[in-house]
mmCIF file of C-alpha atoms in Angstrom:
data_model
loop_
_atom_site.group_PDB
_atom_site.id
_atom_site.type_symbol
_atom_site.label_atom_id
_atom_site.label_comp_id
_atom_site.label_asym_id
_atom_site.label_seq_id
_atom_site.Cartn_x
_atom_site.Cartn_y
_atom_site.Cartn_z
ATOM 1 C CA MET A 1 -26.282 7.651 -4.246
ATOM 2 C CA LEU A 2 -22.798 6.186 -3.862
ATOM 3 C CA LYS A 3 -20.799 6.156 -7.094
ATOM 4 C CA SER A 4 -17.491 4.558 -6.053
ATOM 5 C CA PHE A 5 -14.583 4.538 -3.651
ATOM 6 C CA GLU A 6 -12.527 7.701 -4.258
ATOM 7 C CA HIS A 7 -9.377 7.691 -2.149
ATOM 8 C CA VAL A 8 -7.688 7.040 1.158
ATOM 9 C CA GLY A 9 -5.153 9.505 2.531
ATOM 10 C CA MET A 10 -2.014 8.850 4.511
ATOM 11 C CA THR A 11 1.133 10.573 5.697
ATOM 12 C CA VAL A 12 4.680 9.503 4.805
ATOM 13 C CA SER A 13 8.147 10.741 5.680
ATOM 14 C CA ASP A 14 9.716 10.923 2.199
ATOM 15 C CA MET A 15 7.830 11.432 -1.066
ATOM 16 C CA ASP A 16 10.614 10.217 -3.392
ATOM 17 C CA ARG A 17 10.920 6.940 -1.484
ATOM 18 C CA THR A 18 7.134 6.568 -1.481
ATOM 19 C CA VAL A 19 6.853 7.139 -5.245
ATOM 20 C CA ASP A 20 9.588 4.551 -5.835
ATOM 21 C CA PHE A 21 7.729 2.002 -3.704
ATOM 22 C CA TYR A 22 4.136 2.504 -4.831
ATOM 23 C CA CYS A 23 4.886 3.169 -8.516
ATOM 24 C CA GLY A 24 8.164 1.351 -9.089
ATOM 25 C CA LEU A 25 7.481 -1.777 -7.042
ATOM 26 C CA LEU A 26 3.679 -2.055 -6.768
ATOM 27 C CA GLY A 27 2.723 -0.598 -10.158
ATOM 28 C CA LEU A 28 0.425 2.272 -9.135
ATOM 29 C CA ARG A 29 0.390 5.259 -11.503
ATOM 30 C CA LEU A 30 1.364 8.721 -10.293
ATOM 31 C CA HIS A 31 -1.580 10.981 -11.112
ATOM 32 C CA LEU A 32 -0.458 14.244 -9.455
ATOM 33 C CA ARG A 33 2.508 15.418 -7.409
ATOM 34 C CA LYS A 34 3.065 18.947 -6.192
ATOM 35 C CA VAL A 35 4.713 21.024 -3.508
ATOM 36 C CA MET A 36 2.352 22.723 -1.073
ATOM 37 C CA PRO A 37 2.785 26.329 0.144
ATOM 38 C CA ASP A 38 4.226 25.082 3.470
ATOM 39 C CA GLY A 39 6.951 23.087 1.671
ATOM 40 C CA GLY A 40 5.300 19.715 2.151
ATOM 41 C CA GLU A 41 4.345 17.563 -0.816
ATOM 42 C CA ILE A 42 1.088 15.963 -1.887
ATOM 43 C CA ALA A 43 0.601 13.224 -4.458
ATOM 44 C CA PHE A 44 -2.247 11.131 -5.789
ATOM 45 C CA PHE A 45 -1.633 7.597 -7.044
ATOM 46 C CA ASP A 46 -4.115 5.750 -9.264
ATOM 47 C CA ALA A 47 -4.625 2.268 -7.859
ATOM 48 C CA GLY A 48 -7.015 1.090 -10.563
ATOM 49 C CA GLY A 49 -10.173 1.210 -8.455
ATOM 50 C CA GLY A 50 -9.548 4.296 -6.367
ATOM 51 C CA MET A 51 -6.797 6.695 -5.466
ATOM 52 C CA LEU A 52 -4.169 6.832 -2.764
ATOM 53 C CA GLU A 53 -3.510 10.361 -1.460
ATOM 54 C CA ILE A 54 -0.079 10.818 0.087
ATOM 55 C CA LEU A 55 1.059 13.788 2.152
ATOM 56 C CA ALA A 56 4.748 14.243 3.014
ATOM 57 C CA PRO A 57 5.078 17.068 5.559
ATOM 58 C CA ALA A 58 8.027 19.431 5.077
ATOM 59 C CA GLY A 59 9.473 18.339 8.423
ATOM 60 C CA GLY A 60 9.125 14.613 7.775
ATOM 61 C CA ALA A 61 7.030 12.132 9.742
ATOM 62 C CA ALA A 62 7.604 9.426 12.349
ATOM 63 C CA ARG A 63 7.404 5.754 11.345
ATOM 64 C CA ALA A 64 3.930 4.199 11.293
ATOM 65 C CA VAL A 65 2.758 2.158 14.272
ATOM 66 C CA ASP A 66 0.548 -0.909 13.798
ATOM 67 C CA VAL A 67 -2.993 -0.526 15.113
ATOM 68 C CA PRO A 68 -3.439 -2.940 18.055
ATOM 69 C CA GLU A 69 -6.082 -5.647 17.585
ATOM 70 C CA ALA A 70 -8.614 -4.074 19.975
ATOM 71 C CA THR A 71 -8.140 -0.503 18.690
ATOM 72 C CA ALA A 72 -10.129 1.111 15.885
ATOM 73 C CA GLY A 73 -8.101 2.325 12.924
ATOM 74 C CA LEU A 74 -6.763 1.495 9.480
ATOM 75 C CA ARG A 75 -4.975 -1.876 9.637
ATOM 76 C CA HIS A 76 -3.521 -2.152 6.127
ATOM 77 C CA LEU A 77 -3.930 -1.176 2.467
ATOM 78 C CA THR A 78 -4.829 -4.021 0.126
ATOM 79 C CA PHE A 79 -3.893 -4.203 -3.539
ATOM 80 C CA LEU A 80 -5.106 -6.969 -5.846
ATOM 81 C CA PHE A 81 -2.516 -8.702 -8.056
ATOM 82 C CA GLU A 82 -2.696 -11.527 -10.581
ATOM 83 C CA ASN A 83 0.004 -13.452 -8.718
ATOM 84 C CA VAL A 84 0.922 -12.784 -5.077
ATOM 85 C CA ASP A 85 3.990 -15.057 -5.171
ATOM 86 C CA GLU A 86 5.567 -13.210 -8.121
ATOM 87 C CA THR A 87 4.828 -9.787 -6.647
ATOM 88 C CA PHE A 88 6.122 -10.850 -3.226
ATOM 89 C CA ALA A 89 9.343 -12.229 -4.755
ATOM 90 C CA ARG A 90 9.957 -8.920 -6.547
ATOM 91 C CA LEU A 91 9.465 -6.960 -3.314
ATOM 92 C CA GLU A 92 11.621 -9.320 -1.283
ATOM 93 C CA LYS A 93 14.413 -9.093 -3.876
ATOM 94 C CA ALA A 94 14.221 -5.280 -3.621
ATOM 95 C CA GLY A 95 14.806 -5.542 0.148
ATOM 96 C CA VAL A 96 11.294 -4.541 1.219
ATOM 97 C CA GLU A 97 10.493 -5.247 4.884
ATOM 98 C CA ILE A 98 8.262 -8.312 5.250
ATOM 99 C CA LYS A 99 5.616 -8.812 7.931
ATOM 100 C CA GLU A 100 4.097 -12.056 6.607
ATOM 101 C CA ARG A 101 5.043 -14.328 3.696
ATOM 102 C CA PRO A 102 2.474 -15.547 1.121
ATOM 103 C CA ARG A 103 -0.207 -17.870 2.486
ATOM 104 C CA LEU A 104 -3.756 -18.948 1.755
ATOM 105 C CA ALA A 105 -6.285 -16.325 2.834
ATOM 106 C CA ILE A 106 -8.332 -16.885 5.969
ATOM 107 C CA ASN A 107 -11.299 -15.258 4.217
ATOM 108 C CA ALA A 108 -11.329 -17.762 1.341
ATOM 109 C CA GLU A 109 -14.808 -16.593 0.343
ATOM 110 C CA VAL A 110 -13.219 -13.305 -0.779
ATOM 111 C CA LEU A 111 -9.521 -13.920 -1.506
ATOM 112 C CA HIS A 112 -7.291 -16.862 -2.420
ATOM 113 C CA LYS A 113 -3.770 -15.863 -1.333
ATOM 114 C CA VAL A 114 -2.291 -12.947 0.632
ATOM 115 C CA ALA A 115 1.060 -11.610 1.849
ATOM 116 C CA PHE A 116 1.980 -8.613 4.016
ATOM 117 C CA PRO A 117 5.033 -6.476 3.253
ATOM 118 C CA ARG A 118 5.524 -2.970 4.657
ATOM 119 C CA ASP A 119 6.019 0.265 2.761
ATOM 120 C CA PRO A 120 9.099 2.431 3.484
ATOM 121 C CA ASP A 121 7.340 4.027 6.488
ATOM 122 C CA GLY A 122 6.261 0.705 8.008
ATOM 123 C CA ILE A 123 2.650 0.845 6.799
ATOM 124 C CA GLN A 124 1.262 -2.666 6.269
ATOM 125 C CA ILE A 125 0.414 -3.484 2.670
ATOM 126 C CA GLU A 126 -1.636 -6.550 1.816
ATOM 127 C CA LEU A 127 -0.891 -8.228 -1.504
ATOM 128 C CA ALA A 128 -4.034 -10.125 -2.479
ATOM 129 C CA GLU A 129 -4.939 -12.620 -5.194
ATOM 130 C CA LYS A 130 -8.332 -14.020 -6.144
ATOM 131 C CA ARG A 131 -8.955 -17.437 -7.677
#
């Protein structure tokens, strides 16, 4: 029997930059961070309803590429906030790359407002707000 969503894993190029973004700007909590035997780093971030597992290989990683519309794959990570406009303004002020500014959600049955910044490696992040 399913208990809950546990975590999603992804690769980044720089762990310090990633911690600053996900903890400092988005408000996730760093649960674990350690160096692996090969010199890479692994970290787990508590997102309130599941975890985000981050791997930073010792040799770095290339920038993320958006998944084309007709290709299977992870399109973005969504985090729920009380106020998308306030969160977006904070990210924009910090110089975060923006894909799409705040707007009403297309899936109004689920969400009220959304915006799409990118993390330091170009991964799309969806800021979401419910009514």
